Amino acid sequence: MDCIFCKIASQQIPARVAFENDRIIAFHDLFPQAPTHILVIPKTHYSTLNDVPASESALLGEMVRTAILIARELDFADNGYRVVMNCNQDGGQSVDHIHLHLLAGRQLTWPPG
Ligand code: AMP
């Protein structure tokens, strides 16, 4: 499959990895929108949130837990951070492999636009 995030997960293309286990890999975004901008992805390919079966709900939870873990490890949990998942065109999704954005390190505005 020609998926850039699958290739990062299988180490076919490089990334600055922040966390990894059997199911999840987290790496720094190539075009950061905040001082810290990390993408948390499952190693299993799901194109959009709509494609994740209910039986994989724990995987979605693990993605969020991973973001919390990284926030604590990189010491911005108390200052604060944002987690975002974009879905399809109106949601602003540009890479068709689900990913959770973890943004931190500056005052983030709301609504995002
Ligand atoms: P989205 O627009 O929600 O689909 O987010 C995709 C994100 O992937 C964007 O923030 C991109 O900057 C990021 N991105 C694309 N290619 C790479 C890559 N090779 N390594 C790291 N981040 C990437």
Short mmCIF file of C-alpha atoms and ligand atoms in Angstrom, two decimals:
data_model
loop_
_atom_site.label_atom_id
_atom_site.label_comp_id
_atom_site.label_asym_id
_atom_site.label_seq_id
_atom_site.Cartn_x
_atom_site.Cartn_y
_atom_site.Cartn_z
CA MET A 1 0.00 0.00 0.00
CA ASP A 2 1.30 3.43 -0.95
CA CYS A 3 0.72 5.12 2.39
CA ILE A 4 3.33 7.51 3.76
CA PHE A 5 2.42 6.83 7.40
CA CYS A 6 2.54 3.04 6.85
CA LYS A 7 6.04 3.60 5.47
CA ILE A 8 7.01 5.57 8.58
CA ALA A 9 5.54 2.81 10.78
CA SER A 10 7.60 0.19 8.94
CA GLN A 11 10.72 2.41 8.92
CA GLN A 12 10.81 2.59 5.12
CA ILE A 13 11.00 6.37 5.42
CA PRO A 14 12.56 8.22 8.35
CA ALA A 15 10.80 10.16 11.07
CA ARG A 16 11.77 11.68 14.41
CA VAL A 17 10.13 9.10 16.65
CA ALA A 18 8.83 10.16 20.08
CA PHE A 19 7.21 6.87 21.15
CA GLU A 20 6.74 3.38 19.77
CA ASN A 21 5.23 0.05 20.81
CA ASP A 22 3.71 -2.90 18.92
CA ARG A 23 0.53 -1.04 17.97
CA ILE A 24 1.39 2.68 17.98
CA ILE A 25 4.12 4.98 16.72
CA ALA A 26 4.38 8.71 17.46
CA PHE A 27 6.66 11.06 15.54
CA HIS A 28 7.27 14.76 15.10
CA ASP A 29 5.29 16.49 12.34
CA LEU A 30 7.40 17.60 9.38
CA PHE A 31 5.61 20.98 9.24
CA PRO A 32 4.97 21.81 12.90
CA GLN A 33 2.07 24.14 13.74
CA ALA A 34 3.31 24.64 17.33
CA PRO A 35 6.68 24.36 19.14
CA THR A 36 5.77 20.73 19.80
CA HIS A 37 3.69 18.99 17.12
CA ILE A 38 3.63 15.20 17.27
CA LEU A 39 1.49 12.75 15.31
CA VAL A 40 0.27 9.61 17.08
CA ILE A 41 -0.74 6.87 14.64
CA PRO A 42 -1.71 3.19 14.82
CA LYS A 43 0.58 0.84 12.91
CA THR A 44 -2.54 -0.73 11.41
CA HIS A 45 -3.83 1.21 8.42
CA TYR A 46 -7.24 2.85 8.75
CA SER A 47 -7.83 5.59 6.18
CA THR A 48 -10.19 7.73 8.24
CA LEU A 49 -11.89 7.67 11.62
CA ASN A 50 -15.00 6.43 9.78
CA ASP A 51 -13.14 3.23 8.90
CA VAL A 52 -12.23 2.23 12.46
CA PRO A 53 -14.51 -0.63 13.59
CA ALA A 54 -16.09 -0.56 17.04
CA SER A 55 -13.91 -3.57 17.90
CA GLU A 56 -10.87 -1.25 17.63
CA SER A 57 -12.17 1.32 20.14
CA ALA A 58 -9.36 0.38 22.53
CA LEU A 59 -6.84 1.37 19.85
CA LEU A 60 -8.34 4.87 19.70
CA GLY A 61 -8.11 5.03 23.48
CA GLU A 62 -4.48 3.93 23.34
CA MET A 63 -3.71 6.77 20.89
CA VAL A 64 -5.09 9.27 23.40
CA ARG A 65 -3.28 7.58 26.29
CA THR A 66 -0.07 7.82 24.26
CA ALA A 67 -0.58 11.55 23.80
CA ILE A 68 -1.02 11.96 27.58
CA LEU A 69 2.12 9.90 28.21
CA ILE A 70 4.16 12.02 25.80
CA ALA A 71 2.77 15.23 27.33
CA ARG A 72 3.99 14.07 30.74
CA GLU A 73 7.35 12.84 29.44
CA LEU A 74 8.03 16.09 27.54
CA ASP A 75 6.82 18.05 30.57
CA PHE A 76 4.01 20.10 29.05
CA ALA A 77 1.07 18.20 30.59
CA ASP A 78 0.50 20.87 33.26
CA ASN A 79 0.91 23.86 30.94
CA GLY A 80 -1.50 22.23 28.52
CA TYR A 81 -1.82 20.88 25.03
CA ARG A 82 -4.34 20.03 22.33
CA VAL A 83 -5.22 16.75 20.65
CA VAL A 84 -7.00 16.85 17.28
CA MET A 85 -8.08 14.25 14.73
CA ASN A 86 -9.11 15.53 11.31
CA CYS A 87 -11.52 13.47 9.21
CA ASN A 88 -11.98 13.72 5.45
CA GLN A 89 -12.11 16.87 3.36
CA ASP A 90 -14.12 19.25 5.54
CA GLY A 91 -12.13 18.14 8.58
CA GLY A 92 -8.89 19.08 6.84
CA GLN A 93 -7.45 15.56 6.60
CA SER A 94 -4.56 15.42 4.10
CA VAL A 95 -2.99 12.05 4.91
CA ASP A 96 -5.29 9.03 4.61
CA HIS A 97 -4.02 7.09 7.62
CA ILE A 98 -5.63 8.08 10.91
CA HIS A 99 -3.49 10.24 13.14
CA LEU A 100 -3.91 12.26 16.29
CA HIS A 101 -2.18 15.65 16.37
CA LEU A 102 -0.59 16.53 19.71
CA LEU A 103 0.15 20.28 19.83
CA ALA A 104 1.84 22.17 22.63
CA GLY A 105 4.31 24.87 23.55
CA ARG A 106 2.29 28.02 22.84
CA GLN A 107 -1.13 29.49 23.60
CA LEU A 108 -3.38 27.74 21.08
CA THR A 109 -6.33 29.70 19.72
CA TRP A 110 -9.93 28.50 19.61
CA PRO A 111 -11.82 27.97 17.39
CA PRO A 112 -9.06 26.62 15.13
CA GLY A 113 -10.64 28.05 11.93
P1 AMP B 1 -3.80 16.12 8.41
O1 AMP B 1 -3.82 17.39 7.59
O2 AMP B 1 -4.69 16.17 9.63
O3 AMP B 1 -4.07 14.90 7.54
O4 AMP B 1 -2.34 15.99 8.99
C1 AMP B 1 -1.30 15.39 8.28
C2 AMP B 1 -0.03 15.88 8.89
O5 AMP B 1 1.03 15.06 8.45
C3 AMP B 1 0.34 17.32 8.52
O6 AMP B 1 0.46 18.10 9.70
C4 AMP B 1 1.69 17.16 7.81
O7 AMP B 1 2.57 18.21 8.11
C5 AMP B 1 2.18 15.83 8.35
N1 AMP B 1 3.11 15.08 7.52
C6 AMP B 1 2.99 14.78 6.22
N2 AMP B 1 4.02 14.03 5.80
C7 AMP B 1 4.81 13.85 6.89
C8 AMP B 1 6.03 13.15 7.11
N3 AMP B 1 6.66 12.47 6.13
N4 AMP B 1 6.57 13.17 8.36
C9 AMP B 1 5.94 13.84 9.35
N5 AMP B 1 4.80 14.51 9.20
C10 AMP B 1 4.23 14.52 7.98
#
